[in-house]
Amino acid sequence: MLVSASFDTRVRLWAIDKANSTGEFKRELTGHQGWVRSVVFSSDGTILALASDDRTVRLWAIDKANSTGEFKRELTGHQGWVRSVAFSSDGTML
């Protein structure tokens, strides 16, 4: 699976594997109102965190087998852009 993000607020999931090396668009993850600056998977690949200029971080549950995502939570409270996001190596902290 590949995730792409852009200044146009679009975040897209793509199926990428040996049989489909060019990628197949699967789903757009919506909700951000600003440039998505950072995307990161948890270490087990089940959670995707997105950081944006809209001052939020959005969390998505990821189904790797089907290259789909389900919105879980929006983290708010920043006074400015959120430019980066990271998980701890064991996946217990964001």
N, CA, C and O of each residue as an XYZ file, in Angstrom:
376
protein
N       0.843     -1.170      0.000
C       0.000      0.000      0.000
C       0.889      1.234      0.000
O       1.949      1.268      0.625
N       0.431      2.227     -0.709
C       1.111      3.514     -0.771
C       0.105      4.592     -0.387
O      -1.072      4.506     -0.734
N       0.580      5.609      0.333
C      -0.255      6.758      0.672
C       0.381      7.985      0.042
O       1.586      8.200      0.166
N      -0.432      8.791     -0.635
C       0.057     10.060     -1.173
C      -0.756     11.190     -0.563
O      -1.953     11.046     -0.315
N      -0.095     12.316     -0.325
C      -0.753     13.491      0.261
C      -0.275     14.725     -0.479
O       0.803     14.733     -1.073
N      -1.111     15.790     -0.433
C      -0.799     16.955     -1.244
C      -1.302     18.245     -0.619
O      -2.078     18.240      0.337
N      -0.836     19.354     -1.190
C      -1.283     20.670     -0.748
C      -2.757     20.901     -1.054
O      -3.362     21.819     -0.500
N      -3.348     20.082     -1.929
C      -4.766     20.244     -2.275
C      -5.702     19.569     -1.271
O      -6.898     19.445     -1.535
N      -5.190     19.143     -0.152
C      -5.884     18.474      0.966
C      -6.198     17.013      0.690
O      -6.767     16.345      1.553
N      -5.854     16.500     -0.463
C      -6.188     15.118     -0.805
C      -5.156     14.138     -0.259
O      -3.948     14.340     -0.377
N      -5.669     13.082      0.337
C      -4.846     11.954      0.773
C      -5.438     10.729      0.096
O      -6.637     10.470      0.198
N      -4.596      9.985     -0.589
C      -5.091      8.846     -1.358
C      -4.351      7.574     -0.982
O      -3.147      7.582     -0.724
N      -5.104      6.480     -0.958
C      -4.545      5.143     -0.748
C      -4.456      4.446     -2.099
O      -5.376      4.506     -2.916
N      -3.320      3.781     -2.310
C      -3.068      3.073     -3.563
C      -2.660      1.639     -3.248
O      -1.917      1.395     -2.298
N      -3.144      0.697     -4.041
C      -2.708     -0.699     -3.932
C      -1.442     -0.849     -4.766
O      -1.444     -0.608     -5.973
N      -0.376     -1.247     -4.109
C       0.904     -1.479     -4.778
C       1.385     -2.861     -4.341
O       1.528     -3.119     -3.146
N       1.629     -3.733     -5.287
C       2.178     -5.052     -4.970
C       2.925     -5.575     -6.191
O       3.026     -4.885     -7.206
N       3.444     -6.789     -6.092
C       4.227     -7.344     -7.197
C       3.403     -7.473     -8.472
O       3.919     -7.271     -9.572
N       2.127     -7.808     -8.327
C       1.269     -7.983     -9.498
C       0.812     -6.655    -10.087
O       0.443     -6.589    -11.260
N       0.835     -5.601     -9.280
C       0.316     -4.299     -9.717
C       1.329     -3.224     -9.352
O       1.071     -2.392     -8.481
N       2.463     -3.239    -10.006
C       3.553     -2.334     -9.634
C       3.277     -0.879     -9.992
O       3.944      0.014     -9.471
N       2.315     -0.624    -10.861
C       2.003      0.756    -11.221
C       1.040      1.407    -10.246
O       0.923      2.632    -10.231
N       0.355      0.630     -9.440
C      -0.551      1.169     -8.432
C      -1.969      1.341     -8.929
O      -2.208      1.758    -10.062
N      -2.895      1.011     -8.063
C      -4.316      1.171     -8.356
C      -4.925      2.039     -7.268
O      -4.828      1.713     -6.085
N      -5.558      3.150     -7.665
C      -6.208      4.025     -6.700
C      -7.325      3.263     -6.009
O      -8.139      2.613     -6.664
N      -7.363      3.343     -4.662
C      -8.368      2.625     -3.888
C      -9.343      3.541     -3.159
O     -10.552      3.311     -3.179
N      -8.816      4.582     -2.516
C      -9.699      5.383     -1.666
C      -9.071      6.735     -1.395
O      -7.850      6.852     -1.285
N      -9.910      7.755     -1.288
C      -9.466      9.076     -0.850
C      -9.894      9.268      0.598
O     -11.047      9.024      0.952
N      -8.954      9.707      1.431
C      -9.240      9.985      2.841
C      -9.520     11.475      2.953
O      -8.647     12.293      2.666
N     -10.710     11.829      3.362
C     -11.160     13.216      3.333
C     -11.238     13.816      4.731
O     -11.125     13.113      5.735
N     -11.432     15.115      4.770
C     -11.681     15.799      6.033
C     -10.756     16.961      6.324
O     -11.152     17.902      7.011
N      -9.523     16.919      5.814
C      -8.606     18.025      6.072
C      -9.006     19.249      5.257
O      -9.494     19.134      4.133
N      -8.790     20.422      5.847
C      -9.111     21.687      5.190
C      -7.850     22.447      4.781
O      -7.935     23.574      4.293
N      -6.695     21.840      4.976
C      -5.430     22.474      4.625
C      -4.450     21.446      4.087
O      -4.723     20.246      4.090
N      -3.315     21.927      3.631
C      -2.236     21.122      3.093
C      -1.906     20.000      4.072
O      -1.709     20.257      5.259
N      -1.843     18.764      3.593
C      -1.444     17.627      4.421
C       0.065     17.506      4.315
O       0.597     17.164      3.259
N       0.756     17.788      5.420
C       2.220     17.891      5.431
C       2.936     16.586      5.741
O       4.067     16.374      5.303
N       2.278     15.711      6.499
C       2.970     14.514      6.972
C       1.993     13.355      7.064
O       0.860     13.517      7.517
N       2.442     12.184      6.631
C       1.676     10.949      6.792
C       2.606      9.891      7.368
O       3.768      9.799      6.972
N       2.098      9.095      8.301
C       2.929      8.050      8.890
C       2.049      6.882      9.331
O       0.963      7.071      9.879
N       2.547      5.671      9.078
C       1.892      4.455      9.549
C       2.432      4.081     10.925
O       3.603      4.315     11.225
N       1.575      3.500     11.756
C       2.046      2.891     13.000
C       2.942      1.710     12.625
O       2.903      1.240     11.487
N       3.745      1.228     13.572
C       4.706      0.169     13.272
C       4.041     -1.113     12.778
O       4.649     -1.862     12.013
N       2.809     -1.380     13.199
C       2.110     -2.577     12.721
C       1.273     -2.315     11.472
O       0.644     -3.231     10.941
N       1.263     -1.066     11.002
C       0.573     -0.717      9.773
C      -0.937     -0.607      9.870
O      -1.613     -0.529      8.844
N      -1.479     -0.597     11.075
C      -2.941     -0.570     11.226
C      -3.516      0.823     11.435
O      -4.720      1.021     11.269
N      -2.677      1.795     11.798
C      -3.130      3.170     12.011
C      -2.311      4.091     11.111
O      -1.092      3.959     11.008
N      -2.998      5.017     10.469
C      -2.356      6.039      9.654
C      -2.650      7.385     10.291
O      -3.809      7.715     10.542
N      -1.605      8.168     10.557
C      -1.760      9.512     11.122
C      -1.407     10.534     10.047
O      -0.413     10.386      9.335
N      -2.243     11.580      9.939
C      -2.073     12.635      8.941
C      -1.979     13.978      9.645
O      -2.840     14.300     10.464
N      -0.960     14.768      9.347
C      -0.782     16.097      9.940
C      -1.025     17.151      8.872
O      -0.616     16.991      7.722
N      -1.706     18.248      9.268
C      -2.147     19.214      8.262
C      -1.983     20.661      8.701
O      -1.870     20.970      9.887
N      -1.973     21.535      7.704
C      -1.981     22.977      7.946
C      -3.289     23.456      8.567
O      -3.366     24.595      9.027
N      -4.314     22.614      8.589
C      -5.579     23.010      9.218
C      -5.530     22.871     10.745
O      -6.554     22.974     11.420
N      -4.322     22.636     11.280
C      -4.049     22.558     12.724
C      -4.589     21.286     13.372
O      -4.847     21.261     14.575
N      -4.761     20.227     12.571
C      -5.263     18.968     13.112
C      -4.385     17.795     12.714
O      -3.602     17.865     11.767
N      -4.541     16.713     13.471
C      -4.019     15.398     13.120
C      -5.235     14.485     13.033
O      -6.062     14.447     13.944
N      -5.334     13.762     11.941
C      -6.450     12.819     11.773
C      -5.898     11.406     11.778
O      -4.872     11.125     11.158
N      -6.592     10.512     12.487
C      -6.188      9.114     12.600
C      -7.170      8.227     11.848
O      -8.386      8.387     11.951
N      -6.614      7.293     11.093
C      -7.408      6.364     10.296
C      -6.997      4.936     10.622
O      -5.808      4.644     10.747
N      -7.975      4.043     10.761
C      -7.709      2.607     10.876
C      -7.551      2.073      9.457
O      -8.392      2.331      8.596
N      -6.480      1.331      9.215
C      -6.155      0.879      7.870
C      -6.350     -0.626      7.746
O      -5.898     -1.402      8.588
N      -7.031     -1.015      6.682
C      -7.185     -2.424      6.314
C      -6.228     -2.668      5.155
O      -6.544     -2.366      4.004
N      -5.052     -3.219      5.466
C      -4.021     -3.396      4.446
C      -4.445     -4.363      3.345
O      -4.079     -4.179      2.184
N      -5.204     -5.379      3.695
C      -5.601     -6.387      2.710
C      -6.466     -5.791      1.605
O      -6.388     -6.214      0.452
N      -7.289     -4.806      1.962
C      -8.191     -4.209      0.979
C      -7.809     -2.785      0.591
O      -8.521     -2.138     -0.177
N      -6.693     -2.299      1.117
C      -6.228     -0.933      0.845
C      -7.320      0.095      1.112
O      -7.575      0.974      0.289
N      -7.960     -0.027      2.271
C      -9.015      0.909      2.651
C      -8.723      1.490      4.026
O      -7.877      0.980      4.760
N      -9.426      2.554      4.366
C      -9.252      3.192      5.660
C     -10.574      3.651      6.229
O     -11.497      3.994      5.491
N     -10.661      3.655      7.557
C     -11.850      4.133      8.261
C     -11.430      5.232      9.229
O     -10.542      5.027     10.057
N     -12.067      6.402      9.126
C     -11.747      7.522     10.005
C     -12.041      7.147     11.450
O     -13.088      6.576     11.753
N     -11.094      7.478     12.349
C     -11.254      7.164     13.762
C     -11.331      8.396     14.654
O     -12.199      8.474     15.523
N     -10.429      9.364     14.450
C     -10.384     10.480     15.396
C      -9.647     11.670     14.803
O      -8.711     11.520     14.017
N     -10.097     12.865     15.203
C      -9.404     14.104     14.858
C      -8.830     14.696     16.139
O      -9.546     14.879     17.124
N      -7.535     14.992     16.119
C      -6.856     15.606     17.263
C      -6.716     17.095     16.980
O      -6.136     17.486     15.966
N      -7.241     17.922     17.868
C      -7.249     19.370     17.671
C      -6.536     20.061     18.822
O      -6.167     19.421     19.807
N      -6.344     21.362     18.695
C      -5.770     22.152     19.776
C      -4.522     22.922     19.407
O      -4.107     23.812     20.149
N      -3.913     22.603     18.278
C      -2.737     23.359     17.848
C      -3.151     24.759     17.416
O      -4.238     24.955     16.872
N      -2.286     25.721     17.660
C      -2.545     27.101     17.256
C      -1.975     27.414     15.877
O      -2.244     28.472     15.310
N      -1.198     26.501     15.352
C      -0.596     26.686     14.033
C      -0.577     25.382     13.268
O      -1.131     24.376     13.711
N       0.066     25.408     12.114
C       0.156     24.234     11.263
C       0.788     23.071     12.008
O       1.671     23.264     12.844
N       0.340     21.880     11.707
C       1.001     20.663     12.185
C       1.817     20.149     11.007
O       1.264     19.671     10.016
N       3.130     20.253     11.125
C       3.995     19.951      9.983
C       4.536     18.532      9.971
O       4.998     18.054      8.936
N       4.483     17.850     11.115
C       5.045     16.508     11.164
C       4.346     15.698     12.241
O       3.824     16.243     13.213
N       4.346     14.405     12.051
C       3.766     13.484     13.022
C       4.588     12.196     12.973
O       5.089     11.819     11.914
N       4.728     11.517     14.123
C       5.520     10.289     14.188
C       4.984      9.380     15.280
O       4.433      9.841     16.279
N       5.154      8.091     15.075
C       4.849      7.092     16.098
C       6.150      6.648     16.754
O       7.210      6.673     16.129
N       6.063      6.240     18.021
C       7.212      5.603     18.663
C       7.445      4.253     17.984
O       6.541      3.723     17.339
N       8.640      3.699     18.124
C       8.974      2.457     17.425
C       8.085      1.286     17.832
O       7.859      0.373     17.037
N       7.580      1.306     19.067
C       6.690      0.221     19.488
C       5.222      0.526     19.197
O       4.355     -0.300     19.480
N       4.933      1.697     18.638
C       3.585      2.053     18.230
C       2.644      2.472     19.340
O       1.444      2.616     19.108
N       3.167      2.673     20.550
C       2.289      3.008     21.679
C       2.103      4.505     21.866
O       1.195      4.930     22.580
N       2.951      5.312     21.234
C       2.843      6.769     21.370
C       2.855      7.422     19.996
O       3.510      6.960     19.061
N       2.095      8.527     19.910
C       2.051      9.312     18.680
C       2.710     10.637     18.945
O       2.794     11.475     18.048
